[in-house]
CSV table of C-alpha atoms in Angstrom, one decimal:
chain,number,residue,atom,x,y,z
R,29,MET,CA,0.0,0.0,0.0
R,30,GLY,CA,1.4,3.4,-1.0
R,31,GLN,CA,0.8,6.7,0.7
R,32,PHE,CA,-0.3,9.5,-1.6
R,33,ALA,CA,-1.3,13.2,-1.0
R,34,VAL,CA,-3.6,15.0,-3.5
R,35,ILE,CA,-3.7,18.7,-3.3
R,36,GLY,CA,-6.8,20.2,-5.0
R,37,LEU,CA,-10.0,18.1,-4.9
R,38,GLY,CA,-11.7,19.3,-8.1
R,39,ARG,CA,-12.9,16.8,-10.6
R,40,PHE,CA,-9.5,15.6,-11.5
R,41,GLY,CA,-8.1,15.5,-8.0
R,42,SER,CA,-11.2,13.8,-6.6
R,43,ALA,CA,-11.2,11.1,-9.4
R,44,THR,CA,-7.5,10.4,-8.8
R,45,SER,CA,-8.0,10.2,-5.1
R,46,LEU,CA,-10.9,7.8,-5.2
R,47,GLU,CA,-9.2,5.5,-7.7
R,48,LEU,CA,-6.1,5.4,-5.5
R,49,MET,CA,-8.4,4.4,-2.6
R,50,ARG,CA,-10.1,1.7,-4.7
R,51,LEU,CA,-6.6,0.3,-5.5
R,52,GLY,CA,-5.9,-0.1,-1.8
R,53,HIS,CA,-3.7,2.9,-1.1
R,54,SER,CA,-3.7,5.5,1.7
R,55,VAL,CA,-4.8,9.0,0.4
R,56,LEU,CA,-4.6,12.4,2.0
R,57,GLY,CA,-6.9,14.9,0.2
R,58,VAL,CA,-6.2,18.6,0.7
R,59,ASP,CA,-8.3,21.6,-0.5
R,60,ALA,CA,-8.8,25.2,0.6
R,61,ASP,CA,-12.6,24.8,0.3
R,62,GLY,CA,-14.1,23.3,3.4
R,63,ARG,CA,-17.2,22.2,1.7
R,64,VAL,CA,-15.2,20.1,-0.8
R,65,VAL,CA,-13.2,18.6,2.0
R,66,ASP,CA,-16.4,17.7,3.9
R,67,GLN,CA,-17.8,15.9,0.9
R,68,MET,CA,-14.6,13.8,0.5
R,69,ALA,CA,-13.7,13.2,4.1
R,70,ASP,CA,-15.6,9.9,4.5
R,71,ARG,CA,-14.2,8.5,1.3
R,72,LEU,CA,-10.5,9.2,1.8
R,73,THR,CA,-8.0,8.0,4.5
R,74,ARG,CA,-7.6,11.6,5.6
R,75,ALA,CA,-8.8,15.0,4.4
R,76,ALA,CA,-7.6,18.4,5.4
R,77,ILE,CA,-8.6,22.0,4.8
R,78,ALA,CA,-5.5,24.1,4.1
R,79,ASP,CA,-4.3,27.2,2.3
R,80,VAL,CA,-2.0,25.6,-0.1
R,81,THR,CA,-0.1,28.8,-0.7
R,82,ASP,CA,0.9,28.9,3.0
R,83,ARG,CA,4.1,27.1,3.7
R,84,ASP,CA,3.4,26.6,7.4
R,85,ALA,CA,0.0,25.1,6.6
R,86,LEU,CA,1.6,22.6,4.2
R,87,ALA,CA,4.4,21.8,6.7
R,88,GLU,CA,1.8,20.8,9.3
R,89,LEU,CA,0.5,18.0,6.9
R,90,GLY,CA,3.8,16.1,6.9
R,91,LEU,CA,3.9,15.9,3.1
R,92,PRO,CA,7.5,14.8,2.8
R,93,GLU,CA,6.5,11.5,4.4
R,94,TYR,CA,4.3,10.6,1.4
R,95,ASP,CA,5.4,8.5,-1.5
R,96,VAL,CA,4.0,10.9,-4.0
R,97,VAL,CA,2.4,14.3,-3.7
R,98,LEU,CA,0.1,15.3,-6.6
R,99,VAL,CA,-0.8,19.0,-7.1
R,100,ALA,CA,-4.1,18.8,-8.9
R,101,ILE,CA,-5.0,22.5,-8.6
R,102,GLY,CA,-7.2,23.7,-11.5
R,103,GLU,CA,-6.9,27.1,-13.2
R,104,ASP,CA,-5.3,29.1,-10.4
R,105,LEU,CA,-1.9,29.3,-11.8
R,106,GLN,CA,-0.4,31.4,-9.0
R,107,ALA,CA,-1.7,28.9,-6.3
R,108,SER,CA,-0.2,26.0,-8.3
R,109,LEU,CA,3.2,27.6,-8.7
R,110,VAL,CA,3.4,28.8,-5.1
R,111,CYS,CA,2.3,25.5,-3.8
R,112,THR,CA,5.0,23.7,-5.9
R,113,VAL,CA,7.7,26.0,-4.7
R,114,HIS,CA,6.8,25.3,-1.0
R,115,LEU,CA,6.6,21.6,-1.5
R,116,LYS,CA,10.0,21.5,-3.1
R,117,ALA,CA,11.4,23.6,-0.2
R,118,LEU,CA,9.8,21.2,2.3
R,119,GLY,CA,11.6,18.3,0.8
R,120,VAL,CA,8.8,16.4,-0.9
R,121,LYS,CA,10.5,13.4,-2.6
R,122,VAL,CA,8.3,12.9,-5.7
R,123,LEU,CA,6.1,15.7,-6.9
R,124,TRP,CA,3.6,15.5,-9.7
R,125,VAL,CA,1.8,18.6,-10.8
R,126,LYS,CA,-1.1,19.3,-13.1
R,127,ALA,CA,-0.4,21.9,-15.8
R,128,SER,CA,-3.1,24.0,-17.4
R,129,SER,CA,-1.0,25.5,-20.3
R,130,ARG,CA,2.3,25.2,-22.0
R,131,ALA,CA,3.6,28.2,-20.1
R,132,HIS,CA,2.5,26.6,-16.8
R,133,HIS,CA,4.3,23.4,-17.9
R,134,LEU,CA,7.6,25.3,-18.6
R,135,ILE,CA,7.6,27.1,-15.3
R,136,LEU,CA,6.8,23.8,-13.4
R,137,ALA,CA,9.7,22.2,-15.1
R,138,LYS,CA,12.0,25.0,-14.0
R,139,LEU,CA,10.7,24.5,-10.4
R,140,GLY,CA,11.7,20.9,-10.4
R,141,ALA,CA,8.4,19.0,-10.6
R,142,ASN,CA,9.2,15.3,-11.2
R,143,ARG,CA,6.3,14.8,-13.6
R,144,ILE,CA,4.0,17.3,-15.2
R,145,ILE,CA,0.6,16.2,-16.5
R,146,HIS,CA,-2.1,17.7,-18.8
R,147,PRO,CA,-5.1,15.6,-18.0
R,148,GLU,CA,-8.6,15.7,-19.3
R,149,ASP,CA,-11.4,15.1,-16.8
R,150,GLU,CA,-11.5,11.4,-17.3
R,151,MET,CA,-7.7,11.0,-17.0
R,152,GLY,CA,-7.7,10.9,-13.2
R,153,ILE,CA,-8.2,7.1,-13.3
R,154,ARG,CA,-5.3,6.5,-15.6
R,155,ILE,CA,-2.9,8.7,-13.6
R,156,ALA,CA,-4.0,6.7,-10.5
R,157,GLN,CA,-3.1,3.4,-12.2
R,158,VAL,CA,0.4,4.7,-13.1
R,159,LEU,CA,1.0,6.0,-9.6
R,160,SER,CA,-0.1,2.7,-8.2
R,161,TYR,CA,2.2,0.6,-10.4
R,162,PRO,CA,5.3,2.7,-10.9
R,163,MET,CA,7.1,0.0,-12.8
R,164,VAL,CA,4.5,0.2,-15.6
R,165,ASN,CA,5.3,2.6,-18.4
R,166,ASP,CA,2.0,2.1,-20.2
R,167,TYR,CA,-1.0,-0.2,-20.1
R,168,ILE,CA,-4.1,-1.0,-22.2
R,169,SER,CA,-7.2,-2.5,-20.7
R,170,LEU,CA,-8.7,-5.3,-22.9
R,171,GLY,CA,-11.8,-5.7,-20.8
R,172,ASN,CA,-12.8,-8.6,-18.5
R,173,GLY,CA,-9.9,-7.8,-16.2
R,174,ASP,CA,-7.2,-8.5,-18.9
R,175,PHE,CA,-4.4,-5.9,-19.5
R,176,VAL,CA,-1.4,-5.5,-21.7
R,177,VAL,CA,1.3,-3.6,-19.8
R,178,GLU,CA,4.7,-2.2,-20.8
R,179,ILE,CA,7.4,-2.6,-18.1
R,180,GLU,CA,11.1,-1.5,-18.1
R,181,ALA,CA,13.2,-4.3,-16.5
R,182,SER,CA,14.9,-3.2,-13.3
R,183,THR,CA,18.4,-4.2,-12.2
R,184,GLN,CA,16.7,-6.9,-10.1
R,185,LEU,CA,15.7,-8.7,-13.2
R,186,ASP,CA,19.1,-8.6,-14.9
R,187,GLY,CA,20.3,-12.1,-15.9
R,188,ARG,CA,17.1,-13.8,-14.9
R,189,THR,CA,15.0,-15.8,-17.4
R,190,LEU,CA,11.4,-14.7,-18.2
R,191,GLY,CA,10.1,-18.0,-16.9
R,192,ASP,CA,11.7,-17.3,-13.5
R,193,ALA,CA,10.7,-13.6,-13.4
R,194,LEU,CA,7.1,-14.3,-14.3
R,195,THR,CA,6.4,-17.3,-12.1
R,196,THR,CA,2.6,-17.5,-11.3
R,197,ASP,CA,0.2,-19.8,-9.6
R,198,PRO,CA,-1.3,-21.3,-11.7
R,199,PRO,CA,1.6,-21.4,-14.2
R,200,GLY,CA,1.2,-19.4,-17.4
R,201,ALA,CA,-1.2,-16.7,-16.1
R,202,ILE,CA,1.1,-14.0,-17.5
R,203,HIS,CA,2.3,-14.1,-21.1
R,204,ALA,CA,5.3,-12.2,-22.5
R,205,LEU,CA,4.2,-10.9,-25.9
R,206,ALA,CA,7.5,-9.2,-26.8
R,207,VAL,CA,10.8,-7.9,-25.4
R,208,LYS,CA,12.3,-4.7,-26.8
R,209,ARG,CA,16.1,-4.2,-26.4
R,210,LYS,CA,18.1,-1.3,-28.0
R,211,GLY,CA,15.8,-1.0,-31.0
R,212,GLU,CA,15.4,-4.8,-31.6
R,213,THR,CA,12.2,-6.6,-30.7
R,214,THR,CA,11.9,-10.3,-29.8
R,215,VAL,CA,8.3,-11.5,-30.4
R,216,HIS,CA,6.8,-14.2,-28.2
R,217,PRO,CA,10.1,-14.8,-26.3
R,218,THR,CA,10.5,-18.2,-24.6
R,219,ASP,CA,10.6,-18.9,-20.9
R,220,GLN,CA,14.4,-19.3,-21.3
R,221,PHE,CA,14.8,-15.7,-22.6
R,222,VAL,CA,17.4,-13.9,-20.4
R,223,VAL,CA,16.3,-10.4,-19.3
R,224,ARG,CA,18.7,-7.5,-19.2
R,225,THR,CA,18.3,-4.2,-17.3
R,226,LYS,CA,16.2,-1.7,-19.2
R,227,ASP,CA,14.7,-4.3,-21.5
R,228,THR,CA,11.1,-3.3,-22.2
R,229,LEU,CA,8.7,-6.2,-21.5
R,230,ILE,CA,5.3,-6.3,-23.1
R,231,LEU,CA,3.1,-8.5,-20.9
R,232,PHE,CA,-0.4,-9.8,-21.1
R,233,GLY,CA,-2.6,-11.2,-18.3
R,234,PRO,CA,-5.4,-10.7,-15.8
R,235,LEU,CA,-4.9,-7.6,-13.6
R,236,HIS,CA,-4.8,-9.8,-10.4
R,237,TYR,CA,-1.8,-11.8,-11.6
R,238,LEU,CA,0.0,-8.7,-12.9
R,239,LYS,CA,-0.5,-7.1,-9.5
R,240,ASN,CA,0.9,-10.1,-7.7
R,241,ALA,CA,3.9,-10.2,-10.0
R,242,ALA,CA,4.6,-6.5,-9.5
R,243,PRO,CA,6.9,-6.7,-6.4
R,244,LYS,CA,9.2,-9.1,-8.3
R,245,LEU,CA,9.4,-6.7,-11.3
R,246,ARG,CA,10.4,-3.5,-9.4
């Protein structure tokens, strides 16, 4: 279970927060509007009313202890930027920020945001999926709980065979569709295929088995 903080509980922030909760994570939701916080309080692990442009108010929330802090503030450019500056100064380890324009993006990049996102309303769920499974570069839902995911092999996988890395019970629940390495693609690799660090693995299987395999792929 990861610990995430979402600052700004508009449509995007709320959607992301609720999906993270559904995925089994701990979520702190923060907003300056008390009515919004009241509406979300029973649905999140913790909810707080705070002026996100006030460094002292942010410091009281213990945000550096969270795995990821997502600034999901909407159109208030000044609040977004000031909040980002404060969070970096407080030592937040991983900071994701929603950008509303190209200029906003460029400034956030200069401020050191780890990832800058330009979501549509419905993208909250997708961002939550990526936050929940950080080893996954991309994924496609095929329906009925089946997914195709793209994973970059970690140093932990270097030198191991696919058969060893993708052991499941029952056997064969996860299938390797392809492995990409330095511009070359091996289609339908065998279980004896030896994985190297930074290989890109294209895997197919039910979400349940992919989730169970995730700790071995980090």
